[in-house]
């Protein structure tokens, strides 16, 4: 196999992995998972953001999952971020809302995902990516689809 064939194989494998959906078995069904975060202090705690079914939490490294969506008015999760200093603080970015009762944007949990509140500091839009400044965890960045980049200095 020449150098170009090896390169093509690596690129093809990478491209394939980019388009695969991750599925998490829950009962007899599978879900579309868009985001995963691991608690940096307790690696067996994992959060999964699903498209349409809210947020799931595992405390045993992914063997079992429970729903953690209380307070989410939008269950189409597009991205997650976990505070590196206070890992019970988690942010969930969502798809744009589909009506007055379903607001999109950023939701925040300060109790390990048990309850969620919608951030009013950041505008409603489809969140594509979230990042927390590791040196100043109250600084949150939100990359959106079509509305640009937003920064919150007070934790969302």
PDB file of C-alpha atoms in Angstrom:
ATOM      1  CA  UNK A   1       0.000   0.000   0.000  1.00  0.00           C
ATOM      2  CA  UNK A   2       1.557   3.299  -1.037  1.00  0.00           C
ATOM      3  CA  UNK A   3       1.510   6.509   0.999  1.00  0.00           C
ATOM      4  CA  UNK A   4      -1.501   7.971  -0.843  1.00  0.00           C
ATOM      5  CA  UNK A   5      -3.608   4.843  -0.295  1.00  0.00           C
ATOM      6  CA  UNK A   6      -2.906   4.938   3.445  1.00  0.00           C
ATOM      7  CA  UNK A   7      -3.797   8.631   3.549  1.00  0.00           C
ATOM      8  CA  UNK A   8      -7.057   8.025   1.668  1.00  0.00           C
ATOM      9  CA  UNK A   9      -7.966   5.192   4.052  1.00  0.00           C
ATOM     10  CA  UNK A  10      -7.419   7.439   7.089  1.00  0.00           C
ATOM     11  CA  UNK A  11      -9.405  10.309   5.577  1.00  0.00           C
ATOM     12  CA  UNK A  12     -12.233   7.969   4.553  1.00  0.00           C
ATOM     13  CA  UNK A  13     -12.432   6.457   8.042  1.00  0.00           C
ATOM     14  CA  UNK A  14     -12.423   9.936   9.598  1.00  0.00           C
ATOM     15  CA  UNK A  15     -15.190  11.092   7.231  1.00  0.00           C
ATOM     16  CA  UNK A  16     -17.273   8.042   8.078  1.00  0.00           C
ATOM     17  CA  UNK A  17     -16.914   8.636  11.810  1.00  0.00           C
ATOM     18  CA  UNK A  18     -17.922  12.283  11.401  1.00  0.00           C
ATOM     19  CA  UNK A  19     -21.372  11.289  10.088  1.00  0.00           C
ATOM     20  CA  UNK A  20     -22.262   8.394  12.390  1.00  0.00           C
ATOM     21  CA  UNK A  21     -24.855   8.956  15.095  1.00  0.00           C
ATOM     22  CA  UNK A  22     -24.120   7.666  18.551  1.00  0.00           C
ATOM     23  CA  UNK A  23     -26.957   5.638  20.035  1.00  0.00           C
ATOM     24  CA  UNK A  24     -27.616   5.028  23.699  1.00  0.00           C
ATOM     25  CA  UNK A  25     -29.853   2.054  24.469  1.00  0.00           C
ATOM     26  CA  UNK A  26     -32.724   3.020  26.753  1.00  0.00           C
ATOM     27  CA  UNK A  27     -35.168   0.186  27.240  1.00  0.00           C
ATOM     28  CA  UNK A  28     -36.084  -1.199  23.835  1.00  0.00           C
ATOM     29  CA  UNK A  29     -35.271   1.950  21.841  1.00  0.00           C
ATOM     30  CA  UNK A  30     -32.283   3.944  20.755  1.00  0.00           C
ATOM     31  CA  UNK A  31     -31.925   7.714  20.724  1.00  0.00           C
ATOM     32  CA  UNK A  32     -30.034  10.217  18.626  1.00  0.00           C
ATOM     33  CA  UNK A  33     -27.278  11.578  20.868  1.00  0.00           C
ATOM     34  CA  UNK A  34     -25.758  14.886  19.818  1.00  0.00           C
ATOM     35  CA  UNK A  35     -23.540  15.641  22.806  1.00  0.00           C
ATOM     36  CA  UNK A  36     -21.657  13.833  25.558  1.00  0.00           C
ATOM     37  CA  UNK A  37     -19.787  15.229  28.554  1.00  0.00           C
ATOM     38  CA  UNK A  38     -17.935  13.433  31.335  1.00  0.00           C
ATOM     39  CA  UNK A  39     -17.679  14.742  34.886  1.00  0.00           C
ATOM     40  CA  UNK A  40     -13.967  15.657  35.263  1.00  0.00           C
ATOM     41  CA  UNK A  41     -13.898  14.697  38.962  1.00  0.00           C
ATOM     42  CA  UNK A  42     -16.086  11.570  38.721  1.00  0.00           C
ATOM     43  CA  UNK A  43     -15.428   9.980  35.311  1.00  0.00           C
ATOM     44  CA  UNK A  44     -18.179   7.373  35.787  1.00  0.00           C
ATOM     45  CA  UNK A  45     -20.730  10.223  35.564  1.00  0.00           C
ATOM     46  CA  UNK A  46     -21.655  10.908  31.946  1.00  0.00           C
ATOM     47  CA  UNK A  47     -24.349  13.168  30.461  1.00  0.00           C
ATOM     48  CA  UNK A  48     -25.888  12.611  27.024  1.00  0.00           C
ATOM     49  CA  UNK A  49     -27.810  15.297  25.163  1.00  0.00           C
ATOM     50  CA  UNK A  50     -30.393  13.797  22.816  1.00  0.00           C
ATOM     51  CA  UNK A  51     -32.329  15.298  19.953  1.00  0.00           C
ATOM     52  CA  UNK A  52     -35.928  15.188  21.119  1.00  0.00           C
ATOM     53  CA  UNK A  53     -35.617  13.208  24.337  1.00  0.00           C
ATOM     54  CA  UNK A  54     -33.750  15.669  26.552  1.00  0.00           C
ATOM     55  CA  UNK A  55     -30.787  14.786  28.726  1.00  0.00           C
ATOM     56  CA  UNK A  56     -29.744  11.425  30.115  1.00  0.00           C
ATOM     57  CA  UNK A  57     -27.322  10.817  32.982  1.00  0.00           C
ATOM     58  CA  UNK A  58     -25.269   7.760  33.831  1.00  0.00           C
ATOM     59  CA  UNK A  59     -23.408   7.361  37.123  1.00  0.00           C
ATOM     60  CA  UNK A  60     -21.908   3.970  36.258  1.00  0.00           C
ATOM     61  CA  UNK A  61     -19.864   4.750  33.167  1.00  0.00           C
ATOM     62  CA  UNK A  62     -22.752   4.325  30.719  1.00  0.00           C
ATOM     63  CA  UNK A  63     -24.098   0.946  31.838  1.00  0.00           C
ATOM     64  CA  UNK A  64     -27.444   2.477  32.869  1.00  0.00           C
ATOM     65  CA  UNK A  65     -29.079   5.817  32.066  1.00  0.00           C
ATOM     66  CA  UNK A  66     -31.816   7.935  33.638  1.00  0.00           C
ATOM     67  CA  UNK A  67     -33.642  10.941  32.232  1.00  0.00           C
ATOM     68  CA  UNK A  68     -32.664  14.338  33.644  1.00  0.00           C
ATOM     69  CA  UNK A  69     -34.913  16.821  31.811  1.00  0.00           C
ATOM     70  CA  UNK A  70     -36.959  18.535  34.552  1.00  0.00           C
ATOM     71  CA  UNK A  71     -37.331  22.195  33.573  1.00  0.00           C
ATOM     72  CA  UNK A  72     -36.268  21.788  29.941  1.00  0.00           C
ATOM     73  CA  UNK A  73     -38.864  23.441  27.729  1.00  0.00           C
ATOM     74  CA  UNK A  74     -36.900  22.330  24.681  1.00  0.00           C
ATOM     75  CA  UNK A  75     -35.732  18.709  24.561  1.00  0.00           C
ATOM     76  CA  UNK A  76     -33.746  18.977  21.311  1.00  0.00           C
ATOM     77  CA  UNK A  77     -30.252  19.165  22.815  1.00  0.00           C
ATOM     78  CA  UNK A  78     -27.479  20.126  20.409  1.00  0.00           C
ATOM     79  CA  UNK A  79     -24.498  20.607  22.726  1.00  0.00           C
ATOM     80  CA  UNK A  80     -23.404  20.211  26.359  1.00  0.00           C
ATOM     81  CA  UNK A  81     -20.678  21.713  28.536  1.00  0.00           C
ATOM     82  CA  UNK A  82     -19.679  20.895  32.109  1.00  0.00           C
ATOM     83  CA  UNK A  83     -18.024  23.322  34.517  1.00  0.00           C
ATOM     84  CA  UNK A  84     -14.487  22.016  35.196  1.00  0.00           C
ATOM     85  CA  UNK A  85     -14.384  23.530  38.709  1.00  0.00           C
ATOM     86  CA  UNK A  86     -17.979  22.822  39.795  1.00  0.00           C
ATOM     87  CA  UNK A  87     -19.039  19.783  37.741  1.00  0.00           C
ATOM     88  CA  UNK A  88     -22.569  19.849  39.139  1.00  0.00           C
ATOM     89  CA  UNK A  89     -23.018  22.909  36.893  1.00  0.00           C
ATOM     90  CA  UNK A  90     -23.885  21.833  33.362  1.00  0.00           C
ATOM     91  CA  UNK A  91     -25.014  23.804  30.326  1.00  0.00           C
ATOM     92  CA  UNK A  92     -27.215  22.486  27.534  1.00  0.00           C
ATOM     93  CA  UNK A  93     -27.571  24.197  24.164  1.00  0.00           C
ATOM     94  CA  UNK A  94     -30.741  23.508  22.220  1.00  0.00           C
ATOM     95  CA  UNK A  95     -32.301  23.853  18.831  1.00  0.00           C
ATOM     96  CA  UNK A  96     -34.285  27.033  18.237  1.00  0.00           C
ATOM     97  CA  UNK A  97     -37.704  26.864  19.901  1.00  0.00           C
ATOM     98  CA  UNK A  98     -40.784  25.859  17.928  1.00  0.00           C
ATOM     99  CA  UNK A  99     -43.307  28.173  19.590  1.00  0.00           C
ATOM    100  CA  UNK A 100     -44.024  30.253  22.685  1.00  0.00           C
ATOM    101  CA  UNK A 101     -44.097  27.244  25.023  1.00  0.00           C
ATOM    102  CA  UNK A 102     -40.849  25.805  23.660  1.00  0.00           C
ATOM    103  CA  UNK A 103     -38.025  28.285  24.038  1.00  0.00           C
ATOM    104  CA  UNK A 104     -34.615  27.440  22.662  1.00  0.00           C
ATOM    105  CA  UNK A 105     -31.174  28.645  23.666  1.00  0.00           C
ATOM    106  CA  UNK A 106     -29.078  27.745  26.697  1.00  0.00           C
ATOM    107  CA  UNK A 107     -30.283  25.885  29.774  1.00  0.00           C
ATOM    108  CA  UNK A 108     -28.293  25.591  33.007  1.00  0.00           C
ATOM    109  CA  UNK A 109     -28.345  23.043  35.815  1.00  0.00           C
ATOM    110  CA  UNK A 110     -26.566  23.684  39.108  1.00  0.00           C
ATOM    111  CA  UNK A 111     -27.594  20.368  40.692  1.00  0.00           C
ATOM    112  CA  UNK A 112     -26.002  17.757  38.440  1.00  0.00           C
ATOM    113  CA  UNK A 113     -28.812  17.763  35.896  1.00  0.00           C
ATOM    114  CA  UNK A 114     -31.702  17.215  38.330  1.00  0.00           C
ATOM    115  CA  UNK A 115     -33.345  20.513  37.283  1.00  0.00           C
ATOM    116  CA  UNK A 116     -32.786  23.006  34.465  1.00  0.00           C
ATOM    117  CA  UNK A 117     -33.521  26.701  33.959  1.00  0.00           C
ATOM    118  CA  UNK A 118     -33.384  28.646  30.717  1.00  0.00           C
ATOM    119  CA  UNK A 119     -30.742  31.361  30.509  1.00  0.00           C
ATOM    120  CA  UNK A 120     -32.142  34.768  29.715  1.00  0.00           C
ATOM    121  CA  UNK A 121     -28.651  36.270  29.452  1.00  0.00           C
ATOM    122  CA  UNK A 122     -28.083  34.762  25.995  1.00  0.00           C
ATOM    123  CA  UNK A 123     -30.481  35.196  23.047  1.00  0.00           C
ATOM    124  CA  UNK A 124     -32.742  32.433  21.812  1.00  0.00           C
ATOM    125  CA  UNK A 125     -31.095  30.672  18.880  1.00  0.00           C
ATOM    126  CA  UNK A 126     -29.843  27.244  17.844  1.00  0.00           C
ATOM    127  CA  UNK A 127     -26.695  26.542  19.825  1.00  0.00           C
ATOM    128  CA  UNK A 128     -24.029  24.715  17.826  1.00  0.00           C
ATOM    129  CA  UNK A 129     -21.253  24.700  20.422  1.00  0.00           C
ATOM    130  CA  UNK A 130     -20.582  25.675  24.026  1.00  0.00           C
ATOM    131  CA  UNK A 131     -17.274  26.296  25.763  1.00  0.00           C
ATOM    132  CA  UNK A 132     -16.424  27.204  29.341  1.00  0.00           C
ATOM    133  CA  UNK A 133     -13.270  29.196  30.092  1.00  0.00           C
ATOM    134  CA  UNK A 134     -11.273  26.832  32.364  1.00  0.00           C
ATOM    135  CA  UNK A 135      -9.548  29.756  34.120  1.00  0.00           C
ATOM    136  CA  UNK A 136     -12.833  31.647  34.695  1.00  0.00           C
ATOM    137  CA  UNK A 137     -15.686  29.105  34.627  1.00  0.00           C
ATOM    138  CA  UNK A 138     -18.345  31.827  34.797  1.00  0.00           C
ATOM    139  CA  UNK A 139     -17.309  32.794  31.255  1.00  0.00           C
ATOM    140  CA  UNK A 140     -19.425  30.843  28.784  1.00  0.00           C
ATOM    141  CA  UNK A 141     -19.157  30.975  24.985  1.00  0.00           C
ATOM    142  CA  UNK A 142     -22.083  29.999  22.754  1.00  0.00           C
ATOM    143  CA  UNK A 143     -21.560  29.416  19.031  1.00  0.00           C
ATOM    144  CA  UNK A 144     -24.869  29.532  17.180  1.00  0.00           C
ATOM    145  CA  UNK A 145     -26.196  28.690  13.750  1.00  0.00           C
ATOM    146  CA  UNK A 146     -26.845  31.934  11.905  1.00  0.00           C
ATOM    147  CA  UNK A 147     -26.607  34.304  14.884  1.00  0.00           C
ATOM    148  CA  UNK A 148     -22.877  34.342  15.534  1.00  0.00           C
ATOM    149  CA  UNK A 149     -20.928  33.934  18.749  1.00  0.00           C
ATOM    150  CA  UNK A 150     -22.053  35.081  22.183  1.00  0.00           C
ATOM    151  CA  UNK A 151     -20.193  35.418  25.464  1.00  0.00           C
ATOM    152  CA  UNK A 152     -21.618  35.459  28.965  1.00  0.00           C
ATOM    153  CA  UNK A 153     -19.500  36.647  31.873  1.00  0.00           C
ATOM    154  CA  UNK A 154     -21.895  35.541  34.610  1.00  0.00           C
ATOM    155  CA  UNK A 155     -22.304  31.835  33.886  1.00  0.00           C
ATOM    156  CA  UNK A 156     -25.112  32.179  31.392  1.00  0.00           C
TER     157      UNK A 156
END
